[in-house]
Amino acid sequence: MIKINTLIIAAALTFSTAANAQLKTPQPSPTATIQQAVGLTDVEIIYSRPGSKGRTVFGELVPFGEIWRTGANASTKIKVSDDVKIGGQEVPAGQYAIYTIPGAEEWTVIIYKGLENWGAGGYDKTQDVARFTVKPTKLADKYESFTMDFSDFETSGANLNLMWENTKISMPIVTPTDAQVEKQITEMMAGPSANSYYGAARFYLEKDKELAKAEMWIAKAIEMRPDAFWMIHVQAKILAKQGKKKEAIAAAEKSMKMAKESKDGDFGYVASNEKLIKEIKAMK
């Protein structure tokens, strides 16, 4: 009887597992992700790729004059790491949906805040970030699958292209490369930042090497960021490792006082400094 019951339970479990399993089949419009550096800006496109399958696409499958999700399934997404211009319009850093209104002679491209819509349903014009027009071109070669890519790269921009059937449109993206490079040059010419000195001092402290140099670097960092109580805490540790107990305790007490007074919170530095002061006092 026990064997029979065991077989029945095993059969039931097998049936239950089979009933709950989901059959996986290929997507008719597979999702694609493109990650592309344009100048110094990262651009990511997520879109679905329907096929024409012998159908006339623009003007029939995708009607002229109506808002299109620009692909299949969920609306196409674009993500930019910096403020850019798309189609000559300002687009802040962030992620957006791309909608289009195809036309025989002209397309409207819409960069849209809302990401939750499935397709064009629920479109609200007040959520537009940018809207511009482009001219479509006829291609000699046919694209069976809806395709997006980048081309015409320059140091400060590129074109985002959309191709399907014999139609292509290009959306110019302009990135702030010149300003980004100028900022780097200015920072480099000005010398190391407070964080650079702080990072170097912490590294030498952790490696227990050239502590005199680490002390000099942390002093420079604090001079540039006198409000940074976390840097003063590291200074206390560097002084303590060199046997400068009196100076180390004074630095730890200063760091603790500043941490207590911080409007943004102490980030645990009150407790860390209390512990450090006890350890320094216990040093022989």
GROMACS .gro file of C-alpha atoms in nm:
model
  284
    1MET     CA    1   0.000   0.000   0.000
    2ILE     CA    2   0.288   0.235   0.089
    3LYS     CA    3   0.449   0.172  -0.253
    4ILE     CA    4   0.119   0.240  -0.432
    5ASN     CA    5   0.069   0.568  -0.244
    6THR     CA    6   0.427   0.674  -0.323
    7LEU     CA    7   0.369   0.609  -0.693
    8ILE     CA    8   0.043   0.806  -0.686
    9ILE     CA    9   0.213   1.106  -0.516
   10ALA     CA   10   0.505   1.094  -0.762
   11ALA     CA   11   0.267   1.083  -1.058
   12ALA     CA   12   0.067   1.375  -0.917
   13LEU     CA   13   0.380   1.584  -0.868
   14THR     CA   14   0.496   1.508  -1.222
   15PHE     CA   15   0.158   1.609  -1.365
   16SER     CA   16   0.151   1.928  -1.156
   17THR     CA   17   0.502   2.030  -1.269
   18ALA     CA   18   0.414   1.963  -1.633
   19ALA     CA   19   0.089   2.160  -1.602
   20ASN     CA   20   0.267   2.462  -1.452
   21ALA     CA   21   0.557   2.464  -1.700
   22GLN     CA   22   0.544   2.736  -1.964
   23LEU     CA   23   0.623   2.658  -2.324
   24LYS     CA   24   0.898   2.883  -2.459
   25THR     CA   25   0.875   2.983  -2.823
   26PRO     CA   26   1.067   3.244  -3.027
   27GLN     CA   27   0.934   3.601  -3.016
   28PRO     CA   28   0.777   3.708  -3.347
   29SER     CA   29   0.925   4.056  -3.283
   30PRO     CA   30   1.243   3.994  -3.081
   31THR     CA   31   1.376   4.263  -2.849
   32ALA     CA   32   1.713   4.422  -2.926
   33THR     CA   33   1.940   4.648  -2.721
   34ILE     CA   34   2.200   4.880  -2.871
   35GLN     CA   35   2.462   5.043  -2.647
   36GLN     CA   36   2.667   5.308  -2.823
   37ALA     CA   37   2.914   5.577  -2.716
   38VAL     CA   38   2.845   5.899  -2.904
   39GLY     CA   39   3.129   6.136  -2.825
   40LEU     CA   40   3.164   6.093  -2.448
   41THR     CA   41   2.794   6.023  -2.398
   42ASP     CA   42   2.646   5.674  -2.353
   43VAL     CA   43   2.333   5.612  -2.556
   44GLU     CA   44   2.117   5.300  -2.519
   45ILE     CA   45   1.828   5.195  -2.744
   46ILE     CA   46   1.582   4.917  -2.651
   47TYR     CA   47   1.333   4.820  -2.921
   48SER     CA   48   1.140   4.530  -3.072
   49ARG     CA   49   1.197   4.416  -3.431
   50PRO     CA   50   0.884   4.318  -3.627
   51GLY     CA   51   0.918   4.174  -3.978
   52SER     CA   52   0.734   4.291  -4.289
   53LYS     CA   53   0.650   3.929  -4.393
   54GLY     CA   54   0.538   4.029  -4.741
   55ARG     CA   55   0.320   4.314  -4.619
   56THR     CA   56   0.336   4.676  -4.728
   57VAL     CA   57   0.461   4.851  -4.416
   58PHE     CA   58   0.436   5.229  -4.429
   59GLY     CA   59   0.099   5.359  -4.534
   60GLU     CA   60  -0.074   5.026  -4.464
   61LEU     CA   61   0.060   4.812  -4.177
   62VAL     CA   62   0.184   5.135  -4.016
   63PRO     CA   63  -0.068   5.403  -4.122
   64PHE     CA   64   0.048   5.750  -4.223
   65GLY     CA   65  -0.052   6.033  -3.992
   66GLU     CA   66  -0.097   5.819  -3.679
   67ILE     CA   67   0.125   5.787  -3.371
   68TRP     CA   68   0.335   5.471  -3.388
   69ARG     CA   69   0.522   5.297  -3.107
   70THR     CA   70   0.826   5.284  -3.341
   71GLY     CA   71   0.861   4.908  -3.346
   72ALA     CA   72   0.650   4.637  -3.189
   73ASN     CA   73   0.531   4.549  -2.839
   74ALA     CA   74   0.630   4.817  -2.584
   75SER     CA   75   0.737   5.157  -2.715
   76THR     CA   76   1.100   5.200  -2.817
   77LYS     CA   77   1.323   5.344  -2.543
   78ILE     CA   78   1.625   5.574  -2.560
   79LYS     CA   79   1.856   5.646  -2.266
   80VAL     CA   80   2.124   5.918  -2.267
   81SER     CA   81   2.385   5.968  -1.994
   82ASP     CA   82   2.420   6.343  -2.055
   83ASP     CA   83   2.207   6.635  -2.167
   84VAL     CA   84   2.199   6.618  -2.549
   85LYS     CA   85   2.020   6.759  -2.849
   86ILE     CA   86   1.808   6.525  -3.061
   87GLY     CA   87   1.673   6.669  -3.383
   88GLY     CA   88   1.794   7.009  -3.264
   89GLN     CA   89   1.582   6.988  -2.946
   90GLU     CA   90   1.718   6.988  -2.590
   91VAL     CA   91   1.681   6.649  -2.418
   92PRO     CA   92   1.803   6.618  -2.055
   93ALA     CA   93   1.994   6.311  -1.941
   94GLY     CA   94   1.755   6.023  -1.870
   95GLN     CA   95   1.540   5.757  -2.037
   96TYR     CA   96   1.251   5.829  -2.273
   97ALA     CA   97   1.015   5.662  -2.518
   98ILE     CA   98   1.044   5.733  -2.890
   99TYR     CA   99   0.718   5.777  -3.078
  100THR     CA  100   0.689   5.865  -3.445
  101ILE     CA  101   0.417   5.981  -3.681
  102PRO     CA  102   0.514   5.844  -4.023
  103GLY     CA  103   0.420   6.029  -4.341
  104ALA     CA  104   0.485   5.988  -4.710
  105GLU     CA  105   0.686   6.312  -4.727
  106GLU     CA  106   0.766   6.389  -4.362
  107TRP     CA  107   0.788   6.212  -4.027
  108THR     CA  108   0.736   6.360  -3.681
  109VAL     CA  109   0.962   6.222  -3.408
  110ILE     CA  110   0.855   6.255  -3.043
  111ILE     CA  111   1.082   6.210  -2.741
  112TYR     CA  112   0.839   6.127  -2.461
  113LYS     CA  113   0.865   6.115  -2.081
  114GLY     CA  114   0.621   5.829  -2.015
  115LEU     CA  115   0.777   5.481  -2.026
  116GLU     CA  116   0.486   5.275  -1.897
  117ASN     CA  117   0.266   5.276  -2.209
  118TRP     CA  118   0.231   4.955  -2.407
  119GLY     CA  119   0.254   5.091  -2.758
  120ALA     CA  120   0.097   5.429  -2.828
  121GLY     CA  121  -0.206   5.375  -2.603
  122GLY     CA  122  -0.233   5.641  -2.335
  123TYR     CA  123  -0.015   5.890  -2.523
  124ASP     CA  124  -0.039   6.238  -2.366
  125LYS     CA  125   0.110   6.530  -2.560
  126THR     CA  126   0.188   6.716  -2.236
  127GLN     CA  127   0.453   6.451  -2.167
  128ASP     CA  128   0.650   6.541  -2.482
  129VAL     CA  129   1.012   6.638  -2.413
  130ALA     CA  130   1.097   6.712  -2.776
  131ARG     CA  131   0.918   6.700  -3.110
  132PHE     CA  132   1.074   6.753  -3.453
  133THR     CA  133   1.034   6.651  -3.815
  134VAL     CA  134   1.262   6.460  -4.051
  135LYS     CA  135   1.245   6.366  -4.418
  136PRO     CA  136   1.231   5.995  -4.504
  137THR     CA  137   1.457   5.855  -4.776
  138LYS     CA  138   1.403   5.559  -5.009
  139LEU     CA  139   1.649   5.271  -4.982
  140ALA     CA  140   1.772   5.056  -5.266
  141ASP     CA  141   1.796   4.754  -5.034
  142LYS     CA  142   1.499   4.619  -4.846
  143TYR     CA  143   1.500   4.566  -4.469
  144GLU     CA  144   1.276   4.272  -4.384
  145SER     CA  145   1.308   4.338  -4.008
  146PHE     CA  146   1.265   4.676  -3.843
  147THR     CA  147   1.620   4.794  -3.771
  148MET     CA  148   1.781   5.077  -3.576
  149ASP     CA  149   2.150   5.170  -3.575
  150PHE     CA  150   2.398   5.458  -3.548
  151SER     CA  151   2.605   5.616  -3.825
  152ASP     CA  152   2.785   5.933  -3.934
  153PHE     CA  153   2.990   5.958  -3.617
  154GLU     CA  154   3.161   6.283  -3.528
  155THR     CA  155   3.337   6.384  -3.207
  156SER     CA  156   3.019   6.553  -3.086
  157GLY     CA  157   2.740   6.351  -3.242
  158ALA     CA  158   2.598   6.084  -3.468
  159ASN     CA  159   2.277   5.987  -3.644
  160LEU     CA  160   2.029   5.741  -3.497
  161ASN     CA  161   1.875   5.563  -3.795
  162LEU     CA  162   1.547   5.377  -3.837
  163MET     CA  163   1.509   5.142  -4.135
  164TRP     CA  164   1.226   4.916  -4.244
  165GLU     CA  165   1.117   4.793  -4.582
  166ASN     CA  166   1.260   5.055  -4.823
  167THR     CA  167   1.230   5.354  -4.587
  168LYS     CA  168   1.492   5.520  -4.369
  169ILE     CA  169   1.482   5.819  -4.136
  170SER     CA  170   1.778   5.967  -3.944
  171MET     CA  171   1.763   6.149  -3.611
  172PRO     CA  172   2.070   6.366  -3.541
  173ILE     CA  173   2.207   6.345  -3.187
  174VAL     CA  174   2.447   6.617  -3.069
  175THR     CA  175   2.643   6.554  -2.748
  176PRO     CA  176   2.828   6.800  -2.519
  177THR     CA  177   3.173   6.659  -2.599
  178ASP     CA  178   3.350   6.994  -2.629
  179ALA     CA  179   3.224   7.113  -2.290
  180GLN     CA  180   3.312   6.778  -2.131
  181VAL     CA  181   3.668   6.786  -2.265
  182GLU     CA  182   3.712   7.152  -2.167
  183LYS     CA  183   3.601   7.067  -1.813
  184GLN     CA  184   3.856   6.785  -1.795
  185ILE     CA  185   4.132   7.013  -1.921
  186THR     CA  186   4.043   7.283  -1.667
  187GLU     CA  187   4.042   7.030  -1.383
  188MET     CA  188   4.373   6.879  -1.491
  189MET     CA  189   4.540   7.219  -1.527
  190ALA     CA  190   4.414   7.318  -1.182
  191GLY     CA  191   4.593   7.019  -1.031
  192PRO     CA  192   4.467   6.730  -0.816
  193SER     CA  193   4.129   6.767  -0.646
  194ALA     CA  194   4.058   6.720  -0.277
  195ASN     CA  195   3.925   6.373  -0.353
  196SER     CA  196   4.244   6.286  -0.542
  197TYR     CA  197   4.459   6.378  -0.242
  198TYR     CA  198   4.215   6.201  -0.008
  199GLY     CA  199   4.217   5.883  -0.217
  200ALA     CA  200   4.596   5.877  -0.235
  201ALA     CA  201   4.629   5.933   0.140
  202ARG     CA  202   4.382   5.655   0.220
  203PHE     CA  203   4.566   5.415  -0.013
  204TYR     CA  204   4.900   5.482   0.156
  205LEU     CA  205   4.735   5.448   0.498
  206GLU     CA  206   4.586   5.110   0.408
  207LYS     CA  207   4.919   4.992   0.263
  208ASP     CA  208   5.111   5.134   0.562
  209LYS     CA  209   5.365   5.302   0.333
  210GLU     CA  210   5.523   5.647   0.331
  211LEU     CA  211   5.294   5.780   0.602
  212ALA     CA  212   5.465   6.119   0.600
  213LYS     CA  213   5.360   6.160   0.240
  214ALA     CA  214   5.007   6.039   0.326
  215GLU     CA  215   4.996   6.301   0.603
  216MET     CA  216   5.093   6.574   0.357
  217TRP     CA  217   4.827   6.462   0.106
  218ILE     CA  218   4.546   6.445   0.361
  219ALA     CA  219   4.641   6.791   0.485
  220LYS     CA  220   4.608   6.923   0.127
  221ALA     CA  221   4.270   6.749   0.091
  222ILE     CA  222   4.142   6.905   0.415
  223GLU     CA  223   4.271   7.246   0.312
  224MET     CA  224   4.056   7.218  -0.002
  225ARG     CA  225   3.759   7.062   0.183
  226PRO     CA  226   3.767   7.193   0.541
  227ASP     CA  227   3.408   7.071   0.596
  228ALA     CA  228   3.491   6.707   0.517
  229PHE     CA  229   3.493   6.544   0.861
  230TRP     CA  230   3.554   6.202   0.701
  231MET     CA  231   3.885   6.331   0.567
  232ILE     CA  232   3.983   6.459   0.913
  233HIS     CA  233   3.903   6.111   1.051
  234VAL     CA  234   4.152   5.961   0.805
  235GLN     CA  235   4.402   6.229   0.907
  236ALA     CA  236   4.363   6.115   1.268
  237LYS     CA  237   4.437   5.755   1.165
  238ILE     CA  238   4.749   5.859   0.971
  239LEU     CA  239   4.877   6.063   1.266
  240ALA     CA  240   4.807   5.776   1.505
  241LYS     CA  241   5.000   5.529   1.290
  242GLN     CA  242   5.299   5.760   1.308
  243GLY     CA  243   5.278   5.767   1.687
  244LYS     CA  244   5.156   6.127   1.702
  245LYS     CA  245   4.895   6.050   1.966
  246LYS     CA  246   4.819   6.405   2.081
  247GLU     CA  247   4.765   6.535   1.725
  248ALA     CA  248   4.568   6.223   1.632
  249ILE     CA  249   4.327   6.259   1.926
  250ALA     CA  250   4.278   6.629   1.847
  251ALA     CA  251   4.195   6.543   1.483
  252ALA     CA  252   3.954   6.264   1.586
  253GLU     CA  253   3.777   6.494   1.833
  254LYS     CA  254   3.745   6.763   1.566
  255SER     CA  255   3.606   6.509   1.317
  256MET     CA  256   3.358   6.381   1.576
  257LYS     CA  257   3.239   6.733   1.665
  258MET     CA  258   3.187   6.820   1.296
  259ALA     CA  259   3.005   6.489   1.235
  260LYS     CA  260   2.766   6.560   1.523
  261GLU     CA  261   2.689   6.904   1.380
  262SER     CA  262   2.638   6.782   1.022
  263LYS     CA  263   2.287   6.855   0.893
  264ASP     CA  264   2.309   6.561   0.654
  265GLY     CA  265   2.389   6.308   0.925
  266ASP     CA  266   2.714   6.175   1.070
  267PHE     CA  267   2.731   5.863   0.846
  268GLY     CA  268   2.862   5.666   1.143
  269TYR     CA  269   3.165   5.890   1.199
  270VAL     CA  270   3.068   5.984   1.556
  271ALA     CA  271   3.095   5.620   1.662
  272SER     CA  272   3.404   5.564   1.445
  273ASN     CA  273   3.584   5.858   1.605
  274GLU     CA  274   3.487   5.751   1.957
  275LYS     CA  275   3.633   5.406   1.886
  276LEU     CA  276   3.946   5.557   1.730
  277ILE     CA  277   4.007   5.785   2.030
  278LYS     CA  278   3.986   5.486   2.267
  279GLU     CA  279   4.230   5.291   2.051
  280ILE     CA  280   4.476   5.582   2.039
  281LYS     CA  281   4.463   5.632   2.416
  282ALA     CA  282   4.532   5.262   2.462
  283MET     CA  283   4.840   5.277   2.242
  284LYS     CA  284   5.174   5.229   2.417
   0.00000   0.00000   0.00000
